[in-house]
Amino acid sequence: MLERLSERDLTVGALAEPFEMSLAAASKHIGVLEEAGLIRRQKRGRERVCSLDPRGLEAVRDWAERYVGFWNERLDALDRALKELDDE
């Protein structure tokens, strides 16, 4: 859903359309995304329109960046271990 909203704003129905779930289930899912600060939902006439709130993704980015060094070290260690096995 977030990927689709990165392209354009969508109504709840249009956002839920490609997923194999009821409109009620999609609405609950959208509510969770909204509560997490990842999307905004606003009423336009009789429709509810969803849009991506990129500020919510900043926290995810910040969290993931904390682990970049850790994973680089782990992958370098794996690379060294595999090279040692090849040398044997």
Tab-separated table of N, CA and C in Angstrom:
chain	number	residue	atom	x	y	z
A	1	MET	N	0.819	-1.190	0.000
A	1	MET	CA	0.000	0.000	0.000
A	1	MET	C	0.867	1.258	0.000
A	2	LEU	N	1.933	1.216	0.797
A	2	LEU	CA	2.817	2.388	0.841
A	2	LEU	C	3.452	2.643	-0.512
A	3	GLU	N	3.834	1.584	-1.184
A	3	GLU	CA	4.441	1.750	-2.514
A	3	GLU	C	3.447	2.372	-3.491
A	4	ARG	N	2.210	1.924	-3.440
A	4	ARG	CA	1.194	2.485	-4.336
A	4	ARG	C	0.963	3.959	-4.015
A	5	LEU	N	0.975	4.302	-2.731
A	5	LEU	CA	0.750	5.698	-2.356
A	5	LEU	C	1.952	6.576	-2.685
A	6	SER	N	3.112	5.962	-2.884
A	6	SER	CA	4.276	6.761	-3.270
A	6	SER	C	4.119	7.291	-4.696
A	7	GLU	N	3.244	6.660	-5.463
A	7	GLU	CA	3.003	7.081	-6.845
A	7	GLU	C	1.939	8.168	-6.942
A	8	ARG	N	0.886	8.047	-6.104
A	8	ARG	CA	-0.203	9.034	-6.136
A	8	ARG	C	-1.160	8.798	-4.975
A	9	ASP	N	-1.957	9.796	-4.647
A	9	ASP	CA	-3.004	9.666	-3.643
A	9	ASP	C	-4.105	8.761	-4.195
A	10	LEU	N	-4.707	7.969	-3.318
A	10	LEU	CA	-5.756	7.042	-3.741
A	10	LEU	C	-6.886	7.019	-2.727
A	11	THR	N	-8.080	6.750	-3.212
A	11	THR	CA	-9.192	6.538	-2.291
A	11	THR	C	-8.975	5.204	-1.583
A	12	VAL	N	-9.674	5.024	-0.474
A	12	VAL	CA	-9.549	3.764	0.263
A	12	VAL	C	-9.897	2.592	-0.639
A	13	GLY	N	-10.971	2.706	-1.412
A	13	GLY	CA	-11.360	1.626	-2.315
A	13	GLY	C	-10.320	1.332	-3.368
A	14	ALA	N	-9.767	2.358	-3.976
A	14	ALA	CA	-8.742	2.171	-5.008
A	14	ALA	C	-7.460	1.597	-4.412
A	15	LEU	N	-7.143	2.005	-3.202
A	15	LEU	CA	-5.941	1.499	-2.541
A	15	LEU	C	-6.104	0.019	-2.199
A	16	ALA	N	-7.296	-0.384	-1.799
A	16	ALA	CA	-7.551	-1.768	-1.402
A	16	ALA	C	-7.759	-2.700	-2.591
A	17	GLU	N	-8.108	-2.155	-3.729
A	17	GLU	CA	-8.536	-2.939	-4.894
A	17	GLU	C	-7.628	-4.110	-5.273
A	18	PRO	N	-6.307	-3.943	-5.407
A	18	PRO	CA	-5.499	-5.063	-5.893
A	18	PRO	C	-5.219	-6.140	-4.838
A	19	PHE	N	-5.615	-5.914	-3.608
A	19	PHE	CA	-5.305	-6.860	-2.541
A	19	PHE	C	-6.485	-7.792	-2.297
A	20	GLU	N	-6.178	-9.020	-1.974
A	20	GLU	CA	-7.221	-10.010	-1.722
A	20	GLU	C	-7.683	-9.901	-0.277
A	21	MET	N	-8.437	-8.847	-0.002
A	21	MET	CA	-8.996	-8.648	1.329
A	21	MET	C	-10.268	-7.828	1.193
A	22	SER	N	-11.088	-7.927	2.198
A	22	SER	CA	-12.324	-7.152	2.168
A	22	SER	C	-12.008	-5.672	2.350
A	23	LEU	N	-12.961	-4.837	1.992
A	23	LEU	CA	-12.791	-3.400	2.171
A	23	LEU	C	-12.651	-3.068	3.654
A	24	ALA	N	-13.381	-3.800	4.513
A	24	ALA	CA	-13.277	-3.584	5.960
A	24	ALA	C	-11.875	-3.920	6.462
A	25	ALA	N	-11.309	-5.022	5.989
A	25	ALA	CA	-9.951	-5.410	6.403
A	25	ALA	C	-8.931	-4.389	5.897
A	26	ALA	N	-9.107	-3.934	4.664
A	26	ALA	CA	-8.195	-2.935	4.106
A	26	ALA	C	-8.287	-1.640	4.910
A	27	SER	N	-9.488	-1.270	5.292
A	27	SER	CA	-9.671	-0.049	6.067
A	27	SER	C	-8.975	-0.149	7.424
A	28	LYS	N	-9.032	-1.331	8.043
A	28	LYS	CA	-8.321	-1.533	9.314
A	28	LYS	C	-6.809	-1.414	9.104
A	29	HIS	N	-6.332	-2.008	8.027
A	29	HIS	CA	-4.908	-1.942	7.714
A	29	HIS	C	-4.481	-0.488	7.491
A	30	ILE	N	-5.280	0.235	6.757
A	30	ILE	CA	-5.007	1.650	6.501
A	30	ILE	C	-5.006	2.426	7.813
A	31	GLY	N	-5.916	2.080	8.710
A	31	GLY	CA	-5.956	2.728	10.019
A	31	GLY	C	-4.672	2.519	10.809
A	32	VAL	N	-4.121	1.319	10.728
A	32	VAL	CA	-2.852	1.030	11.417
A	32	VAL	C	-1.727	1.859	10.806
A	33	LEU	N	-1.690	1.944	9.474
A	33	LEU	CA	-0.664	2.750	8.804
A	33	LEU	C	-0.802	4.229	9.180
A	34	GLU	N	-2.043	4.665	9.291
A	34	GLU	CA	-2.298	6.057	9.678
A	34	GLU	C	-1.854	6.304	11.120
A	35	GLU	N	-2.169	5.365	12.000
A	35	GLU	CA	-1.778	5.485	13.408
A	35	GLU	C	-0.255	5.485	13.565
A	36	ALA	N	0.421	4.757	12.679
A	36	ALA	CA	1.889	4.701	12.704
A	36	ALA	C	2.514	5.944	12.099
A	37	GLY	N	1.705	6.837	11.541
A	37	GLY	CA	2.227	8.068	10.960
A	37	GLY	C	2.791	7.902	9.568
A	38	LEU	N	2.429	6.803	8.896
A	38	LEU	CA	2.963	6.544	7.562
A	38	LEU	C	2.074	7.087	6.449
A	39	ILE	N	0.788	7.232	6.741
A	39	ILE	CA	-0.119	7.791	5.747
A	39	ILE	C	-1.057	8.790	6.410
A	40	ARG	N	-1.682	9.617	5.577
A	40	ARG	CA	-2.733	10.540	6.015
A	40	ARG	C	-3.994	10.162	5.263
A	41	ARG	N	-5.115	10.271	5.945
A	41	ARG	CA	-6.402	10.004	5.309
A	41	ARG	C	-7.269	11.237	5.526
A	42	GLN	N	-7.821	11.765	4.449
A	42	GLN	CA	-8.674	12.937	4.587
A	42	GLN	C	-9.944	12.748	3.763
A	43	LYS	N	-10.969	13.407	4.215
A	43	LYS	CA	-12.262	13.297	3.538
A	43	LYS	C	-12.347	14.348	2.443
A	44	ARG	N	-12.665	13.894	1.240
A	44	ARG	CA	-12.895	14.786	0.099
A	44	ARG	C	-14.281	14.456	-0.457
A	45	GLY	N	-15.227	15.291	-0.111
A	45	GLY	CA	-16.598	14.994	-0.496
A	45	GLY	C	-17.065	13.756	0.225
A	46	ARG	N	-17.477	12.747	-0.537
A	46	ARG	CA	-17.945	11.497	0.067
A	46	ARG	C	-16.842	10.448	0.148
A	47	GLU	N	-15.678	10.774	-0.310
A	47	GLU	CA	-14.589	9.796	-0.349
A	47	GLU	C	-13.531	10.091	0.707
A	48	ARG	N	-12.854	9.030	1.111
A	48	ARG	CA	-11.676	9.144	1.954
A	48	ARG	C	-10.460	8.923	1.069
A	49	VAL	N	-9.573	9.898	1.033
A	49	VAL	CA	-8.391	9.817	0.174
A	49	VAL	C	-7.158	9.646	1.045
A	50	CYS	N	-6.328	8.688	0.669
A	50	CYS	CA	-5.100	8.382	1.416
A	50	CYS	C	-3.904	8.946	0.669
A	51	SER	N	-2.946	9.429	1.435
A	51	SER	CA	-1.691	9.904	0.847
A	51	SER	C	-0.543	9.486	1.753
A	52	LEU	N	0.594	9.285	1.154
A	52	LEU	CA	1.792	8.894	1.890
A	52	LEU	C	2.284	10.071	2.713
A	53	ASP	N	2.689	9.799	3.946
A	53	ASP	CA	3.306	10.823	4.789
A	53	ASP	C	4.767	10.427	4.971
A	54	PRO	N	5.662	10.944	4.137
A	54	PRO	CA	7.057	10.502	4.171
A	54	PRO	C	7.754	10.773	5.502
A	55	ARG	N	7.233	11.690	6.287
A	55	ARG	CA	7.858	11.958	7.588
A	55	ARG	C	7.839	10.714	8.471
A	56	GLY	N	6.798	9.898	8.324
A	56	GLY	CA	6.713	8.666	9.107
A	56	GLY	C	7.794	7.672	8.754
A	57	LEU	N	8.272	7.740	7.526
A	57	LEU	CA	9.329	6.825	7.092
A	57	LEU	C	10.707	7.239	7.598
A	58	GLU	N	10.846	8.476	8.049
A	58	GLU	CA	12.131	8.942	8.560
A	58	GLU	C	12.561	8.131	9.773
A	59	ALA	N	11.632	7.780	10.636
A	59	ALA	CA	11.964	6.982	11.820
A	59	ALA	C	12.466	5.602	11.415
A	60	VAL	N	11.857	5.013	10.397
A	60	VAL	CA	12.292	3.712	9.897
A	60	VAL	C	13.705	3.818	9.335
A	61	ARG	N	13.948	4.865	8.551
A	61	ARG	CA	15.275	5.077	7.971
A	61	ARG	C	16.324	5.246	9.069
A	62	ASP	N	16.011	6.064	10.068
A	62	ASP	CA	16.955	6.303	11.162
A	62	ASP	C	17.266	5.015	11.905
A	63	TRP	N	16.244	4.194	12.144
A	63	TRP	CA	16.443	2.928	12.843
A	63	TRP	C	17.338	2.002	12.022
A	64	ALA	N	17.058	1.888	10.720
A	64	ALA	CA	17.839	0.997	9.856
A	64	ALA	C	19.287	1.453	9.732
A	65	GLU	N	19.512	2.765	9.699
A	65	GLU	CA	20.871	3.288	9.560
A	65	GLU	C	21.751	2.923	10.759
A	66	ARG	N	21.151	2.729	11.916
A	66	ARG	CA	21.938	2.341	13.095
A	66	ARG	C	22.594	0.984	12.916
A	67	TYR	N	22.033	0.145	12.053
A	67	TYR	CA	22.524	-1.215	11.878
A	67	TYR	C	23.409	-1.400	10.653
A	68	VAL	N	23.637	-0.349	9.897
A	68	VAL	CA	24.457	-0.463	8.685
A	68	VAL	C	25.867	-0.949	9.032
A	69	GLY	N	26.500	-0.334	10.018
A	69	GLY	CA	27.853	-0.742	10.408
A	69	GLY	C	27.899	-2.182	10.878
A	70	PHE	N	26.933	-2.562	11.680
A	70	PHE	CA	26.871	-3.944	12.179
A	70	PHE	C	26.810	-4.931	11.029
A	71	TRP	N	25.881	-4.701	10.087
A	71	TRP	CA	25.734	-5.645	8.985
A	71	TRP	C	26.921	-5.618	8.039
A	72	ASN	N	27.536	-4.479	7.844
A	72	ASN	CA	28.745	-4.429	7.015
A	72	ASN	C	29.849	-5.268	7.640
A	73	GLU	N	30.014	-5.160	8.954
A	73	GLU	CA	31.023	-5.967	9.642
A	73	GLU	C	30.721	-7.453	9.525
A	74	ARG	N	29.467	-7.832	9.712
A	74	ARG	CA	29.074	-9.246	9.643
A	74	ARG	C	29.286	-9.797	8.235
A	75	LEU	N	28.922	-9.013	7.224
A	75	LEU	CA	29.079	-9.481	5.851
A	75	LEU	C	30.553	-9.554	5.456
A	76	ASP	N	31.368	-8.631	5.952
A	76	ASP	CA	32.809	-8.700	5.699
A	76	ASP	C	33.396	-9.952	6.347
A	77	ALA	N	32.963	-10.276	7.561
A	77	ALA	CA	33.441	-11.480	8.246
A	77	ALA	C	33.025	-12.735	7.482
A	78	LEU	N	31.817	-12.745	6.976
A	78	LEU	CA	31.352	-13.873	6.180
A	78	LEU	C	32.190	-14.009	4.911
A	79	ASP	N	32.469	-12.888	4.262
A	79	ASP	CA	33.292	-12.899	3.057
A	79	ASP	C	34.680	-13.476	3.350
A	80	ARG	N	35.293	-13.050	4.461
A	80	ARG	CA	36.612	-13.581	4.835
A	80	ARG	C	36.555	-15.076	5.104
A	81	ALA	N	35.517	-15.519	5.796
A	81	ALA	CA	35.377	-16.951	6.116
A	81	ALA	C	35.207	-17.771	4.847
A	82	LEU	N	34.421	-17.275	3.906
A	82	LEU	CA	34.241	-18.010	2.655
A	82	LEU	C	35.523	-18.073	1.838
A	83	LYS	N	36.291	-16.976	1.850
A	83	LYS	CA	37.574	-16.977	1.135
A	83	LYS	C	38.545	-17.960	1.766
A	84	GLU	N	38.536	-18.042	3.111
A	84	GLU	CA	39.394	-19.015	3.797
A	84	GLU	C	39.016	-20.440	3.419
A	85	LEU	N	37.732	-20.712	3.296
A	85	LEU	CA	37.291	-22.062	2.888
A	85	LEU	C	37.737	-22.363	1.472
A	86	ASP	N	37.686	-21.371	0.602
A	86	ASP	CA	38.133	-21.578	-0.775
A	86	ASP	C	39.620	-21.860	-0.836
A	87	ASP	N	40.392	-21.226	0.065
A	87	ASP	CA	41.851	-21.391	0.066
A	87	ASP	C	42.261	-22.772	0.568
A	88	GLU	N	41.391	-23.408	1.329
A	88	GLU	CA	41.727	-24.726	1.884
A	88	GLU	C	41.621	-25.794	0.895
